[in-house]
mmCIF file of C-alpha atoms and ligand atoms in Angstrom:
data_model
loop_
_atom_site.group_PDB
_atom_site.id
_atom_site.type_symbol
_atom_site.label_atom_id
_atom_site.label_comp_id
_atom_site.label_asym_id
_atom_site.label_seq_id
_atom_site.Cartn_x
_atom_site.Cartn_y
_atom_site.Cartn_z
ATOM 1 C CA MET P 24 0.000 0.000 0.000
ATOM 2 C CA SER P 25 1.610 3.292 -0.997
ATOM 3 C CA SER P 26 0.319 6.844 -0.617
ATOM 4 C CA SER P 27 1.690 10.010 -2.105
ATOM 5 C CA ILE P 28 4.131 11.816 0.163
ATOM 6 C CA ASN P 29 2.976 15.158 1.624
ATOM 7 C CA ILE P 30 -0.733 14.433 1.711
ATOM 8 C CA ASN P 31 -2.203 15.432 5.077
ATOM 9 C CA PHE P 32 -3.520 12.988 7.658
ATOM 10 C CA GLU P 33 -7.196 13.496 6.752
ATOM 11 C CA GLN P 34 -6.477 12.881 3.047
ATOM 12 C CA TYR P 35 -4.481 9.791 4.020
ATOM 13 C CA LEU P 36 -7.315 8.351 6.129
ATOM 14 C CA VAL P 37 -9.937 8.741 3.397
ATOM 15 C CA SER P 38 -7.694 7.380 0.628
ATOM 16 C CA THR P 39 -5.701 4.532 2.167
ATOM 17 C CA LYS P 40 -7.028 0.967 2.123
ATOM 18 C CA PRO P 41 -5.185 -1.181 4.696
ATOM 19 C CA LYS P 42 -5.402 -4.836 3.524
ATOM 20 C CA GLY P 43 -7.531 -3.601 0.618
ATOM 21 C CA ALA P 44 -10.399 -2.204 2.675
ATOM 22 C CA ALA P 45 -11.274 1.421 3.414
ATOM 23 C CA ILE P 46 -10.860 2.505 7.045
ATOM 24 C CA PRO P 47 -14.260 2.475 8.805
ATOM 25 C CA VAL P 48 -15.527 6.038 9.213
ATOM 26 C CA GLY P 49 -15.806 5.610 12.998
ATOM 27 C CA LEU P 50 -12.116 4.695 13.189
ATOM 28 C CA GLN P 51 -11.144 7.581 10.905
ATOM 29 C CA ASP P 52 -13.068 9.932 13.208
ATOM 30 C CA LEU P 53 -11.337 8.572 16.316
ATOM 31 C CA LEU P 54 -7.859 8.708 14.794
ATOM 32 C CA LEU P 55 -8.408 12.285 13.638
ATOM 33 C CA ALA P 56 -9.584 13.318 17.112
ATOM 34 C CA VAL P 57 -6.494 11.784 18.774
ATOM 35 C CA VAL P 58 -4.061 13.282 16.266
ATOM 36 C CA ASN P 59 -5.666 16.729 16.318
ATOM 37 C CA THR P 60 -5.317 16.718 20.120
ATOM 38 C CA CYS P 61 -1.637 15.807 19.774
ATOM 39 C CA SER P 62 -1.179 18.780 17.434
ATOM 40 C CA THR P 63 -2.389 21.038 20.276
ATOM 41 C CA LEU P 64 -0.237 19.190 22.824
ATOM 42 C CA SER P 65 2.807 19.732 20.618
ATOM 43 C CA HIS P 66 2.310 23.476 20.906
ATOM 44 C CA GLU P 67 1.805 23.355 24.707
ATOM 45 C CA VAL P 68 4.843 21.111 25.271
ATOM 46 C CA ALA P 69 6.912 23.561 23.196
ATOM 47 C CA GLN P 70 5.774 26.501 25.334
ATOM 48 C CA GLY P 71 6.493 24.727 28.662
ATOM 49 C CA ALA P 72 7.734 27.250 31.208
ATOM 50 C CA LEU P 73 6.437 30.187 29.135
ATOM 51 C CA ILE P 74 2.870 29.216 30.050
ATOM 52 C CA GLY P 75 3.659 27.828 33.501
ATOM 53 C CA LEU P 76 3.295 24.188 32.432
ATOM 54 C CA LEU P 77 6.539 22.731 33.749
ATOM 55 C CA GLY P 78 7.060 21.058 37.080
ATOM 56 C CA SER P 79 5.151 18.676 39.273
ATOM 57 C CA ALA P 80 1.398 18.815 39.702
ATOM 58 C CA GLY P 81 1.878 17.837 43.345
ATOM 59 C CA SER P 82 -0.130 14.623 42.859
ATOM 60 C CA GLY P 83 0.585 10.937 42.181
ATOM 61 C CA ASN P 84 -0.969 8.566 39.631
ATOM 62 C CA VAL P 85 -2.145 4.999 39.955
ATOM 63 C CA GLN P 86 1.400 3.894 39.190
ATOM 64 C CA GLY P 87 2.622 5.701 42.308
ATOM 65 C CA GLU P 88 4.556 8.154 40.124
ATOM 66 C CA VAL P 89 4.689 11.930 40.655
ATOM 67 C CA GLN P 90 2.472 13.558 38.011
ATOM 68 C CA GLN P 91 3.834 16.487 36.042
ATOM 69 C CA LYS P 92 1.442 19.327 35.233
ATOM 70 C CA LEU P 93 1.649 18.400 31.556
ATOM 71 C CA ASP P 94 0.752 14.743 32.325
ATOM 72 C CA ILE P 95 -2.602 15.860 33.681
ATOM 73 C CA ILE P 96 -3.172 18.462 30.962
ATOM 74 C CA ALA P 97 -2.376 15.910 28.231
ATOM 75 C CA ASN P 98 -4.686 13.357 29.835
ATOM 76 C CA ASP P 99 -7.570 15.812 30.168
ATOM 77 C CA GLN P 100 -7.116 17.161 26.632
ATOM 78 C CA LEU P 101 -7.116 13.685 25.092
ATOM 79 C CA ILE P 102 -10.318 12.801 26.974
ATOM 80 C CA ASP P 103 -11.875 16.077 25.845
ATOM 81 C CA GLY P 104 -10.633 15.597 22.284
ATOM 82 C CA VAL P 105 -12.288 12.176 21.782
ATOM 83 C CA LYS P 106 -15.478 12.514 23.842
ATOM 84 C CA GLY P 107 -17.515 13.365 20.738
ATOM 85 C CA CYS P 108 -16.432 10.247 18.831
ATOM 86 C CA LYS P 109 -19.600 8.237 18.192
ATOM 87 C CA SER P 110 -17.783 4.913 17.754
ATOM 88 C CA LEU P 111 -15.771 5.142 20.989
ATOM 89 C CA ALA P 112 -17.204 2.959 23.735
ATOM 90 C CA GLY P 113 -14.572 3.879 26.315
ATOM 91 C CA LEU P 114 -10.991 4.879 27.057
ATOM 92 C CA ALA P 115 -8.233 3.984 29.514
ATOM 93 C CA SER P 116 -5.160 5.990 30.458
ATOM 94 C CA GLU P 117 -1.933 5.480 32.363
ATOM 95 C CA GLU P 118 -3.003 8.456 34.484
ATOM 96 C CA MET P 119 -6.326 6.979 35.639
ATOM 97 C CA GLU P 120 -6.964 3.827 37.686
ATOM 98 C CA LEU P 121 -10.251 3.010 35.941
ATOM 99 C CA PRO P 122 -11.444 3.404 32.355
ATOM 100 C CA ILE P 123 -14.008 6.025 31.363
ATOM 101 C CA ALA P 124 -17.159 5.125 29.396
ATOM 102 C CA VAL P 125 -17.389 7.625 26.504
ATOM 103 C CA GLN P 126 -20.456 6.476 24.507
ATOM 104 C CA GLY P 127 -20.636 3.307 26.634
ATOM 105 C CA THR P 128 -21.341 1.209 23.551
ATOM 106 C CA GLY P 129 -19.505 1.335 20.240
ATOM 107 C CA ASP P 130 -16.891 -0.402 18.098
ATOM 108 C CA TYR P 131 -13.675 0.844 19.673
ATOM 109 C CA LEU P 132 -11.728 1.128 22.913
ATOM 110 C CA LEU P 133 -8.901 3.681 23.182
ATOM 111 C CA LEU P 134 -5.898 3.352 25.494
ATOM 112 C CA PHE P 135 -3.118 5.873 25.868
ATOM 113 C CA ASP P 136 -0.099 7.047 27.770
ATOM 114 C CA PRO P 137 -0.823 10.742 27.369
ATOM 115 C CA LEU P 138 2.712 11.973 27.898
ATOM 116 C CA ASP P 139 5.339 9.245 28.036
ATOM 117 C CA GLY P 140 8.770 10.161 29.313
ATOM 118 C CA SER P 141 7.377 13.023 31.352
ATOM 119 C CA SER P 142 10.366 12.943 33.722
ATOM 120 C CA ASN P 143 12.168 14.517 30.738
ATOM 121 C CA ILE P 144 9.744 17.443 30.359
ATOM 122 C CA ASP P 145 11.683 19.799 32.642
ATOM 123 C CA VAL P 146 15.006 19.094 30.922
ATOM 124 C CA ASN P 147 13.748 19.688 27.377
ATOM 125 C CA VAL P 148 14.193 16.114 26.127
ATOM 126 C CA SER P 149 11.755 14.561 23.606
ATOM 127 C CA ILE P 150 8.557 13.080 25.077
ATOM 128 C CA GLY P 151 5.459 11.701 23.433
ATOM 129 C CA THR P 152 1.899 10.389 23.368
ATOM 130 C CA ILE P 153 1.340 6.652 22.804
ATOM 131 C CA PHE P 154 -2.070 5.314 21.746
ATOM 132 C CA SER P 155 -3.664 1.944 21.058
ATOM 133 C CA ILE P 156 -7.120 1.217 19.637
ATOM 134 C CA LEU P 157 -8.861 -2.112 20.281
ATOM 135 C CA LYS P 158 -11.947 -3.451 18.502
ATOM 136 C CA LYS P 159 -14.604 -3.976 21.193
ATOM 137 C CA GLN P 160 -15.733 -7.612 21.188
ATOM 138 C CA ASP P 161 -19.442 -6.804 21.740
ATOM 139 C CA PRO P 162 -20.100 -3.235 20.499
ATOM 140 C CA SER P 163 -23.703 -3.287 21.782
ATOM 141 C CA ALA P 164 -22.818 -4.102 25.415
ATOM 142 C CA ARG P 165 -21.995 -1.265 27.840
ATOM 143 C CA MET P 166 -18.241 -0.894 28.366
ATOM 144 C CA GLN P 167 -16.609 -2.516 31.373
ATOM 145 C CA THR P 168 -12.957 -2.788 32.418
ATOM 146 C CA SER P 169 -12.674 -6.419 31.339
ATOM 147 C CA ASP P 170 -13.442 -5.345 27.724
ATOM 148 C CA PHE P 171 -9.935 -3.852 27.565
ATOM 149 C CA LEU P 172 -8.144 -7.047 28.617
ATOM 150 C CA LEU P 173 -7.434 -8.259 25.078
ATOM 151 C CA SER P 174 -4.044 -9.282 23.717
ATOM 152 C CA GLY P 175 -2.137 -6.887 21.468
ATOM 153 C CA ARG P 176 -3.290 -8.966 18.478
ATOM 154 C CA HIS P 177 -6.720 -7.308 18.875
ATOM 155 C CA GLN P 178 -5.362 -3.831 18.125
ATOM 156 C CA VAL P 179 -6.814 -2.282 14.952
ATOM 157 C CA ALA P 180 -4.540 0.763 15.169
ATOM 158 C CA ALA P 181 -1.569 1.949 17.230
ATOM 159 C CA GLY P 182 0.829 4.831 17.125
ATOM 160 C CA TYR P 183 2.748 7.548 18.870
ATOM 161 C CA VAL P 184 3.445 11.235 18.462
ATOM 162 C CA VAL P 185 6.963 12.268 19.506
ATOM 163 C CA TYR P 186 7.343 15.914 20.556
ATOM 164 C CA GLY P 187 10.968 16.517 19.572
ATOM 165 C CA PRO P 188 12.832 18.831 17.208
ATOM 166 C CA GLN P 189 10.050 17.766 14.835
ATOM 167 C CA THR P 190 6.658 16.597 15.993
ATOM 168 C CA THR P 191 6.372 13.258 14.194
ATOM 169 C CA MET P 192 3.678 10.589 14.297
ATOM 170 C CA ALA P 193 4.120 6.897 13.530
ATOM 171 C CA LEU P 194 0.969 4.890 12.829
ATOM 172 C CA THR P 195 0.007 1.348 11.903
ATOM 173 C CA LEU P 196 -3.426 0.118 10.845
ATOM 174 C CA GLY P 197 -2.184 -3.454 10.514
ATOM 175 C CA ASP P 198 -0.775 -3.058 7.002
ATOM 176 C CA GLY P 199 2.661 -1.487 7.448
ATOM 177 C CA VAL P 200 3.870 1.657 9.225
ATOM 178 C CA VAL P 201 3.593 5.267 8.046
ATOM 179 C CA MET P 202 5.059 8.479 9.461
ATOM 180 C CA PHE P 203 3.809 12.059 9.380
ATOM 181 C CA THR P 204 5.462 15.289 10.499
ATOM 182 C CA LEU P 205 3.517 18.269 11.864
ATOM 183 C CA ASN P 206 3.665 21.440 9.774
ATOM 184 C CA LYS P 207 3.527 23.921 12.652
ATOM 185 C CA GLU P 208 2.424 26.779 10.384
ATOM 186 C CA THR P 209 -0.723 24.966 9.252
ATOM 187 C CA GLY P 210 -1.229 22.501 12.129
ATOM 188 C CA GLU P 211 -1.407 19.668 9.568
ATOM 189 C CA PHE P 212 0.389 16.333 9.844
ATOM 190 C CA LEU P 213 1.941 15.618 6.418
ATOM 191 C CA LEU P 214 2.962 12.137 5.230
ATOM 192 C CA ILE P 215 6.776 11.745 5.133
ATOM 193 C CA LYS P 216 7.255 7.943 4.971
ATOM 194 C CA ASP P 217 4.744 5.368 3.745
ATOM 195 C CA ALA P 218 6.626 2.105 4.231
ATOM 196 C CA VAL P 219 8.749 2.199 7.394
ATOM 197 C CA THR P 220 10.941 -0.889 7.860
ATOM 198 C CA ILE P 221 13.420 -1.907 10.568
ATOM 199 C CA SER P 222 16.690 -3.463 9.356
ATOM 200 C CA PRO P 223 16.954 -7.052 10.681
ATOM 201 C CA SER P 224 20.511 -6.459 11.919
ATOM 202 C CA THR P 225 21.943 -3.551 13.880
ATOM 203 C CA LYS P 226 24.933 -2.171 15.760
ATOM 204 C CA GLU P 227 22.954 -0.104 18.249
ATOM 205 C CA PHE P 228 21.272 -1.060 21.546
ATOM 206 C CA ALA P 229 19.355 0.956 24.123
ATOM 207 C CA ILE P 230 19.077 0.045 27.795
ATOM 208 C CA ASN P 231 19.526 1.787 31.162
ATOM 209 C CA MET P 232 23.016 0.444 31.991
ATOM 210 C CA SER P 233 22.802 1.607 35.618
ATOM 211 C CA ASN P 234 20.550 -1.430 36.261
ATOM 212 C CA MET P 235 23.133 -3.927 34.962
ATOM 213 C CA ARG P 236 23.775 -5.671 38.290
ATOM 214 C CA HIS P 237 20.031 -6.353 38.631
ATOM 215 C CA TRP P 238 19.411 -7.978 35.219
ATOM 216 C CA ALA P 239 18.668 -11.645 34.557
ATOM 217 C CA ASP P 240 21.615 -13.574 33.130
ATOM 218 C CA PRO P 241 20.392 -13.741 29.460
ATOM 219 C CA VAL P 242 20.126 -9.926 29.270
ATOM 220 C CA ARG P 243 23.478 -9.468 30.988
ATOM 221 C CA ARG P 244 25.080 -11.952 28.538
ATOM 222 C CA TYR P 245 23.554 -10.165 25.527
ATOM 223 C CA VAL P 246 24.713 -6.701 26.638
ATOM 224 C CA GLU P 247 28.191 -7.887 27.677
ATOM 225 C CA GLU P 248 28.630 -9.416 24.193
ATOM 226 C CA CYS P 249 27.585 -6.104 22.611
ATOM 227 C CA LEU P 250 30.115 -4.271 24.812
ATOM 228 C CA ALA P 251 32.866 -6.768 23.877
ATOM 229 C CA GLY P 252 32.392 -5.768 20.228
ATOM 230 C CA THR P 253 35.049 -7.062 17.821
ATOM 231 C CA ASN P 254 36.912 -8.565 20.802
ATOM 232 C CA GLY P 255 34.033 -10.965 21.420
ATOM 233 C CA VAL P 256 31.622 -13.405 19.810
ATOM 234 C CA ARG P 257 29.610 -10.686 18.006
ATOM 235 C CA ASP P 258 32.666 -9.672 16.006
ATOM 236 C CA LYS P 259 31.277 -6.153 15.487
ATOM 237 C CA ASP P 260 31.346 -3.021 17.624
ATOM 238 C CA PHE P 261 28.068 -1.656 19.014
ATOM 239 C CA ASN P 262 26.881 1.848 19.864
ATOM 240 C CA MET P 263 24.637 2.577 22.865
ATOM 241 C CA ARG P 264 21.806 5.073 23.301
ATOM 242 C CA TRP P 265 19.406 5.673 26.229
ATOM 243 C CA ILE P 266 17.065 8.674 26.030
ATOM 244 C CA ALA P 267 14.879 7.409 28.912
ATOM 245 C CA SER P 268 11.821 8.327 26.858
ATOM 246 C CA MET P 269 10.377 5.203 25.260
ATOM 247 C CA VAL P 270 8.745 7.153 22.419
ATOM 248 C CA ALA P 271 12.068 8.750 21.442
ATOM 249 C CA ASP P 272 14.032 5.501 21.765
ATOM 250 C CA VAL P 273 11.471 3.520 19.751
ATOM 251 C CA HIS P 274 11.294 6.278 17.116
ATOM 252 C CA ARG P 275 15.054 5.877 16.649
ATOM 253 C CA VAL P 276 14.656 2.091 16.303
ATOM 254 C CA LEU P 277 11.897 2.540 13.696
ATOM 255 C CA SER P 278 14.011 5.156 11.907
ATOM 256 C CA ARG P 279 17.415 3.390 11.787
ATOM 257 C CA GLY P 280 17.085 -0.023 13.437
ATOM 258 C CA GLY P 281 18.403 -1.073 16.829
ATOM 259 C CA VAL P 282 17.274 -2.805 20.000
ATOM 260 C CA PHE P 283 15.349 -1.217 22.888
ATOM 261 C CA MET P 284 15.227 -3.069 26.198
ATOM 262 C CA TYR P 285 13.571 -2.443 29.539
ATOM 263 C CA PRO P 286 13.835 -5.970 30.962
ATOM 264 C CA TRP P 287 12.659 -7.479 34.231
ATOM 265 C CA ASP P 288 15.212 -7.007 36.989
ATOM 266 C CA LYS P 289 15.620 -8.206 40.523
ATOM 267 C CA ARG P 290 15.120 -4.833 42.218
ATOM 268 C CA ASP P 291 11.459 -5.824 42.615
ATOM 269 C CA PRO P 292 11.235 -9.480 41.500
ATOM 270 C CA LYS P 293 7.428 -9.538 41.683
ATOM 271 C CA LYS P 294 7.202 -6.756 39.072
ATOM 272 C CA ALA P 295 7.330 -8.195 35.515
ATOM 273 C CA GLY P 296 9.017 -5.003 34.314
ATOM 274 C CA LYS P 297 8.730 -1.218 34.403
ATOM 275 C CA LEU P 298 6.778 -0.569 31.204
ATOM 276 C CA ARG P 299 3.019 -1.120 30.893
ATOM 277 C CA LEU P 300 1.641 -3.760 28.575
ATOM 278 C CA MET P 301 -1.632 -2.208 27.421
ATOM 279 C CA TYR P 302 -0.653 1.344 26.464
ATOM 280 C CA GLU P 303 3.126 1.243 26.030
ATOM 281 C CA ALA P 304 4.420 -2.227 25.076
ATOM 282 C CA ASN P 305 1.470 -3.372 22.929
ATOM 283 C CA PRO P 306 1.201 -0.289 20.678
ATOM 284 C CA MET P 307 4.983 -0.123 20.276
ATOM 285 C CA SER P 308 5.125 -3.864 19.567
ATOM 286 C CA PHE P 309 2.414 -3.520 16.895
ATOM 287 C CA LEU P 310 4.428 -0.786 15.155
ATOM 288 C CA VAL P 311 7.707 -2.708 15.423
ATOM 289 C CA GLU P 312 6.245 -5.993 14.124
ATOM 290 C CA GLN P 313 4.485 -4.186 11.268
ATOM 291 C CA ALA P 314 7.879 -2.666 10.336
ATOM 292 C CA GLY P 315 9.479 -6.128 10.182
ATOM 293 C CA GLY P 316 10.956 -6.146 13.682
ATOM 294 C CA ALA P 317 10.101 -8.264 16.727
ATOM 295 C CA SER P 318 9.039 -7.632 20.324
ATOM 296 C CA ILE P 319 9.284 -10.082 23.232
ATOM 297 C CA ASN P 320 9.252 -10.177 27.023
ATOM 298 C CA GLY P 321 12.261 -12.506 26.900
ATOM 299 C CA THR P 322 10.484 -15.779 26.234
ATOM 300 C CA GLN P 323 7.129 -14.796 24.667
ATOM 301 C CA THR P 324 5.921 -12.473 21.913
ATOM 302 C CA ILE P 325 4.456 -9.447 23.693
ATOM 303 C CA MET P 326 1.430 -9.116 21.427
ATOM 304 C CA ASP P 327 0.384 -12.694 22.283
ATOM 305 C CA LEU P 328 0.217 -11.985 26.033
ATOM 306 C CA LYS P 329 -3.297 -12.155 27.571
ATOM 307 C CA PRO P 330 -3.557 -9.193 29.938
ATOM 308 C CA THR P 331 -4.861 -9.737 33.475
ATOM 309 C CA GLY P 332 -4.919 -6.085 34.506
ATOM 310 C CA LEU P 333 -5.270 -2.694 32.833
ATOM 311 C CA HIS P 334 -1.986 -1.401 34.292
ATOM 312 C CA GLU P 335 0.035 -4.564 34.287
ATOM 313 C CA ARG P 336 3.719 -4.242 33.567
ATOM 314 C CA VAL P 337 5.885 -6.280 31.220
ATOM 315 C CA SER P 338 9.537 -6.862 30.377
ATOM 316 C CA VAL P 339 10.262 -5.368 26.934
ATOM 317 C CA MET P 340 12.886 -6.229 24.289
ATOM 318 C CA LEU P 341 12.028 -4.938 20.818
ATOM 319 C CA GLY P 342 13.640 -3.950 17.513
ATOM 320 C CA SER P 343 15.826 -5.541 14.832
ATOM 321 C CA LYS P 344 14.644 -9.115 14.346
ATOM 322 C CA GLU P 345 18.034 -10.878 14.361
ATOM 323 C CA GLU P 346 18.873 -9.320 17.754
ATOM 324 C CA ILE P 347 15.485 -10.150 19.290
ATOM 325 C CA ASP P 348 15.804 -13.743 18.014
ATOM 326 C CA ARG P 349 19.202 -13.905 19.732
ATOM 327 C CA LEU P 350 17.749 -12.551 22.999
ATOM 328 C CA LYS P 351 14.916 -15.106 22.818
ATOM 329 C CA GLN P 352 17.443 -17.889 22.261
ATOM 330 C CA TYR P 353 19.441 -16.740 25.318
ATOM 331 C CA HIS P 354 16.239 -16.828 27.410
ATOM 332 C CA SER P 355 15.236 -20.332 26.265
HETATM 333 P P1 LIG E 17 14.459 4.928 33.580
HETATM 334 C C1 LIG E 17 9.546 7.097 31.115
HETATM 335 O O1 LIG E 17 9.306 7.374 32.479
HETATM 336 C C2 LIG E 17 9.497 5.573 30.935
HETATM 337 O O2 LIG E 17 8.267 5.068 31.321
HETATM 338 C C3 LIG E 17 9.831 5.215 29.487
HETATM 339 O O3 LIG E 17 9.401 6.174 28.593
HETATM 340 C C4 LIG E 17 11.347 5.092 29.502
HETATM 341 O O4 LIG E 17 11.837 4.190 28.533
HETATM 342 C C5 LIG E 17 11.634 4.582 30.915
HETATM 343 O O5 LIG E 17 10.530 4.978 31.735
HETATM 344 C C6 LIG E 17 12.899 5.176 31.494
HETATM 345 O O6 LIG E 17 13.114 4.569 32.742
HETATM 346 O O7 LIG E 17 14.437 3.907 34.708
HETATM 347 O O8 LIG E 17 15.622 4.759 32.650
HETATM 348 O O9 LIG E 17 14.283 6.349 34.022
#
């Protein structure tokens, strides 16, 4: 499926035919509402201190994390932005313990991390919005929390908007990955790439090295071999990156290949990982798999995992397929 570069997001939605079928109007409407809200968020994130939006909100979220002012603003604006969508049964957010019924009934369920990487807001490092859209199993029944507990395979759309030097969106509708960049003069997202692919091999890995002593052995082995470079079994030197903003790190992997890892570690053995399955790992895994990469928790494919809780966490290793296959082999 190819579309002409530089068309805007609305033109893309009405013209593209993922797997040969037009996008349902209700899904087009929902995607437009999310993306238009992100266009506004891009402006607010860029203003930051100038409009008093930096710093802590003085509250905590369900994750037990300190909320930044922009976390709450982004959450509220996304809720406000989609509340008129007729096909949206309900939504769930990292910032709220329970989902919200929008129409109550309807074809779709929306999940999002409204502002991922928000610990970077005050130091002017790229952050972003991550979203995932599930097809509701019974559109006529009133939404309940259990409706959201579907594996990543049930996603009909997923994407992120990274607020960086450019504001760029990556999106998959299950038939490849496309990217758009925001024209800040017109407020339009314009298509810049219509067939994003991740190279199967790479020389770049991303992980928070300060946790090294806490990792499981397979992860430690993999990273030590990368560090050994041409002096070790990999016989090639690796580069390392860690932006500590998943959206920015995954955008780099989608843009030039690489491996991103936030694995389980023994600091809190009962916690499967730091990142959340439903609105961080699943949407990112959908994008990465659709771009020819892979995404696992060490032993299993993340998108096959059956969720047991809206905010459950998961160990994440995603990116260039040959590297993820190697990590899976080390975990077996
Ligand atoms: P650490 C941001 O808070 C986040 O959830 C992800 O975006 C990011 O990859 C990770 O946490 C960074 O965690 O422990 O390196 O600060």
